[in-house]
CSV table of C-alpha atoms in Angstrom, one decimal:
chain,number,residue,atom,x,y,z
A,833,ASP,CA,0.0,0.0,0.0
A,834,ASN,CA,1.6,3.3,-1.1
A,835,THR,CA,-1.6,5.3,-1.2
A,836,LEU,CA,-1.6,8.4,1.1
A,837,PRO,CA,-4.3,8.9,3.6
A,838,THR,CA,-6.5,12.0,3.3
A,839,PHE,CA,-8.0,14.4,5.8
A,840,THR,CA,-9.1,18.0,6.1
A,841,ARG,CA,-7.8,20.3,8.8
A,842,PRO,CA,-10.2,22.3,10.9
A,843,ALA,CA,-10.9,25.8,9.7
A,844,ASP,CA,-8.9,28.7,11.0
A,845,ILE,CA,-10.6,30.1,14.0
A,846,THR,CA,-10.5,33.0,16.4
A,847,LEU,CA,-11.1,32.3,20.1
A,848,TYR,CA,-11.8,34.9,22.7
A,849,LYS,CA,-10.7,35.3,26.3
A,850,ASP,CA,-13.4,35.3,29.0
A,851,ALA,CA,-13.6,37.3,32.2
A,852,ALA,CA,-11.1,35.0,33.8
A,853,CYS,CA,-8.7,35.3,30.9
A,854,ALA,CA,-9.3,31.6,30.0
A,855,VAL,CA,-10.0,30.1,26.6
A,856,ASN,CA,-10.4,26.5,25.3
A,857,ASP,CA,-7.9,26.0,22.5
A,858,THR,CA,-7.7,22.2,22.5
A,859,PRO,CA,-8.7,20.3,19.4
A,860,THR,CA,-11.8,18.8,21.0
A,861,GLY,CA,-12.9,22.3,22.1
A,862,LEU,CA,-13.9,25.3,20.1
A,863,ALA,CA,-11.0,24.8,17.7
A,864,LEU,CA,-12.5,21.5,16.5
A,865,ASP,CA,-10.7,18.3,15.5
A,866,VAL,CA,-10.2,16.5,12.2
A,867,THR,CA,-13.1,14.2,11.6
A,868,ASN,CA,-12.7,12.9,8.1
A,869,GLU,CA,-9.5,10.8,8.2
A,870,ALA,CA,-9.6,8.3,5.4
A,871,ASP,CA,-7.3,5.7,3.8
A,872,ASN,CA,-7.7,3.0,1.1
A,873,CYS,CA,-6.5,0.2,3.5
A,874,SER,CA,-5.9,1.4,7.1
A,875,THR,CA,-8.8,2.0,9.5
A,876,GLY,CA,-9.0,3.7,12.9
A,877,LEU,CA,-6.6,6.6,11.8
A,878,ASN,CA,-6.4,9.7,13.9
A,879,ALA,CA,-4.7,12.9,12.8
A,880,THR,CA,-2.2,14.4,15.3
A,881,TYR,CA,-0.9,17.9,15.7
A,882,SER,CA,1.9,20.0,17.0
A,883,ASP,CA,1.6,23.7,18.0
A,884,VAL,CA,3.9,26.7,17.7
A,885,LYS,CA,2.6,29.5,19.9
A,886,VAL,CA,3.5,33.2,19.4
A,887,ASP,CA,2.5,35.6,22.1
A,888,ASN,CA,0.8,38.8,21.1
A,889,CYS,CA,-0.5,41.4,23.6
A,890,GLN,CA,-0.7,40.3,27.2
A,891,GLY,CA,-2.9,37.2,27.5
A,892,THR,CA,-3.3,36.7,23.8
A,893,TYR,CA,-1.5,34.7,21.2
A,894,THR,CA,-1.5,32.9,17.9
A,895,ILE,CA,-1.2,29.2,17.5
A,896,THR,CA,0.1,27.7,14.3
A,897,ARG,CA,-1.3,24.1,14.6
A,898,THR,CA,0.3,21.7,12.1
A,899,TRP,CA,-1.9,18.6,11.5
A,900,SER,CA,-0.4,15.3,10.3
A,901,LEU,CA,-1.8,11.9,9.3
A,902,VAL,CA,0.1,8.7,8.7
A,903,ASP,CA,-1.6,5.4,7.8
A,904,ASN,CA,-0.7,2.0,9.2
A,905,CYS,CA,1.9,1.4,6.4
A,906,GLY,CA,3.8,4.7,7.0
A,907,ASN,CA,2.2,6.6,4.2
A,908,ALA,CA,2.0,10.3,5.3
A,909,ALA,CA,-0.5,12.8,4.0
A,910,ALA,CA,0.8,16.3,3.4
A,911,ASP,CA,0.8,18.3,6.6
A,912,GLN,CA,-2.0,20.9,6.9
A,913,VAL,CA,-1.7,24.1,9.0
A,914,GLN,CA,-4.5,25.6,11.0
A,915,THR,CA,-4.2,29.1,12.5
A,916,ILE,CA,-5.9,29.7,15.9
A,917,THR,CA,-6.0,33.3,17.0
A,918,VAL,CA,-6.7,34.0,20.7
A,919,LYS,CA,-7.9,37.5,21.4
A,920,ASP,CA,-8.9,39.6,24.4
A,921,GLU,CA,-11.7,42.0,23.6
A,922,ILE,CA,-12.9,42.7,27.1
A,923,ALA,CA,-12.4,46.3,28.2
A,924,PRO,CA,-10.8,47.1,31.6
A,925,THR,CA,-12.7,48.7,34.4
A,926,PHE,CA,-12.0,51.5,36.9
A,927,THR,CA,-13.7,54.1,39.0
A,928,ARG,CA,-12.8,57.8,38.7
A,929,PRO,CA,-12.1,59.8,41.8
A,930,ILE,CA,-15.1,61.6,43.3
A,931,ASP,CA,-16.0,65.2,42.3
A,932,LEU,CA,-14.5,67.6,44.9
A,933,THR,CA,-13.7,71.2,45.7
A,934,VAL,CA,-10.2,72.6,46.3
A,935,TYR,CA,-9.5,76.0,47.7
A,936,THR,CA,-7.2,78.7,46.7
A,937,ASP,CA,-4.4,79.8,49.0
A,938,ALA,CA,-3.5,83.3,50.2
A,939,SER,CA,-1.9,84.0,46.9
A,940,CYS,CA,-5.0,82.8,45.0
A,941,ASN,CA,-3.1,79.8,43.7
A,942,TYR,CA,-4.6,76.3,43.8
A,943,ASP,CA,-3.4,72.7,43.7
A,944,VAL,CA,-5.1,70.1,41.5
A,945,SER,CA,-2.4,67.5,41.7
A,946,LEU,CA,-3.3,63.9,42.3
A,947,SER,CA,-2.4,64.2,45.9
A,948,ALA,CA,-5.0,66.9,46.3
A,949,THR,CA,-7.7,65.5,44.0
A,950,GLY,CA,-7.4,61.8,44.1
A,951,ASP,CA,-6.1,59.0,41.8
A,952,VAL,CA,-7.7,55.9,40.4
A,953,THR,CA,-6.6,52.9,42.5
A,954,ASN,CA,-8.9,50.1,41.3
A,955,GLU,CA,-7.8,49.5,37.7
A,956,ALA,CA,-8.7,45.9,36.7
A,957,ASP,CA,-8.7,43.8,33.6
A,958,ASN,CA,-9.3,40.1,32.7
A,959,CYS,CA,-5.8,39.6,31.2
A,960,SER,CA,-3.6,42.8,31.4
A,961,THR,CA,-1.7,43.6,34.6
A,962,GLY,CA,0.0,46.8,35.6
A,963,ILE,CA,-2.4,49.1,33.7
A,964,GLN,CA,-2.7,52.7,34.9
A,965,ALA,CA,-5.5,55.2,34.3
A,966,THR,CA,-4.4,58.5,32.8
A,967,PHE,CA,-6.2,61.9,32.7
A,968,VAL,CA,-6.4,65.0,30.6
A,969,ASP,CA,-7.7,68.3,32.1
A,970,ALA,CA,-9.9,70.7,30.1
A,971,ALA,CA,-9.0,74.4,30.4
A,972,PRO,CA,-10.4,75.8,33.7
A,973,VAL,CA,-13.8,77.5,33.2
A,974,PRO,CA,-14.2,80.6,35.4
A,975,ILE,CA,-17.1,80.6,37.8
A,976,VAL,CA,-19.3,83.6,36.9
A,977,GLY,CA,-19.3,86.2,39.7
A,978,CYS,CA,-16.5,84.5,41.6
A,979,GLN,CA,-13.1,85.9,40.6
A,980,GLY,CA,-10.5,83.2,41.2
A,981,GLY,CA,-13.1,80.4,41.1
A,982,TYR,CA,-13.1,77.7,38.4
A,983,THR,CA,-14.4,74.3,37.4
A,984,ILE,CA,-12.1,71.8,35.8
A,985,ALA,CA,-13.3,68.7,33.9
A,986,ARG,CA,-10.8,65.9,34.3
A,987,THR,CA,-11.3,63.1,31.9
A,988,TRP,CA,-10.0,59.8,33.0
A,989,SER,CA,-9.1,57.0,30.5
A,990,LEU,CA,-7.9,53.4,30.8
A,991,VAL,CA,-6.7,51.1,28.0
A,992,ASP,CA,-5.5,47.5,28.6
A,993,ASN,CA,-2.4,46.0,26.9
A,994,CYS,CA,-4.4,44.8,24.0
A,995,GLY,CA,-5.9,48.2,23.2
A,996,ASN,CA,-9.3,47.6,24.7
A,997,ALA,CA,-10.5,50.9,26.2
A,998,ALA,CA,-12.9,51.5,29.1
A,999,ALA,CA,-15.4,54.2,28.7
A,1000,ASP,CA,-13.9,57.6,29.7
A,1001,GLN,CA,-15.1,59.0,33.1
A,1002,VAL,CA,-15.2,62.7,34.0
A,1003,GLN,CA,-14.3,64.0,37.4
A,1004,THR,CA,-15.4,67.6,38.2
A,1005,ILE,CA,-13.0,69.7,40.2
A,1006,THR,CA,-14.3,72.9,41.6
A,1007,VAL,CA,-11.8,75.6,42.6
A,1008,LYS,CA,-13.1,78.2,45.1
A,1009,ASP,CA,-11.7,81.1,47.1
A,1010,ASN,CA,-12.7,80.8,50.8
A,1011,THR,CA,-10.1,83.3,52.1
A,1012,LEU,CA,-11.7,86.3,53.7
A,1013,PRO,CA,-10.7,89.7,52.4
A,1014,THR,CA,-8.9,92.2,54.6
A,1015,PHE,CA,-9.3,95.9,55.1
A,1016,THR,CA,-8.6,98.8,57.5
A,1017,ARG,CA,-11.2,101.3,58.3
A,1018,PRO,CA,-10.3,105.0,58.3
A,1019,ALA,CA,-9.2,106.4,61.7
A,1020,ASP,CA,-11.8,107.9,64.0
A,1021,ILE,CA,-11.9,111.6,63.4
A,1022,THR,CA,-13.4,114.8,64.8
A,1023,LEU,CA,-15.0,117.4,62.5
A,1024,TYR,CA,-15.9,121.0,63.5
A,1025,LYS,CA,-18.8,123.1,62.5
A,1026,ASP,CA,-18.0,126.3,60.5
């Protein structure tokens, strides 16, 4: 017997990570297995495979799965390559700091640094680690009738290592002047009739 066996590899497939960053990429799972092994003489054939895995962004990868089939007489079908892509499309989560008010100092200066206004501390993602929310401040908007008072819209953003972005969240920072003004009255005085 010198007739090669035949088979058809499973189709290329994309699998997705779940909330626990897990995926089933075994041939009996979502990636499927070869089911049509055939040969002119041999029975009970079962294709085998070997994998080469290439990491992509954190928690994701591409598997090049090479399928092989040999009959009981050593005749080998041509190898067939299946590509299994494992992706993470789950956005990270976070909670912006609360809206708050900061006050100007004696020189009418104010501090809106993270130490004064709060930072995000609960960044989370199903696969990515070490992610950090960032922010952009809009130009301060003067408060009408309150010189030295402003509102600042701070837009917080978070993107995981695979480019999945959480919805932006806006923190409102109000700047107020609560320093009392000072003055000195005129001196007491005596006036005389003419």
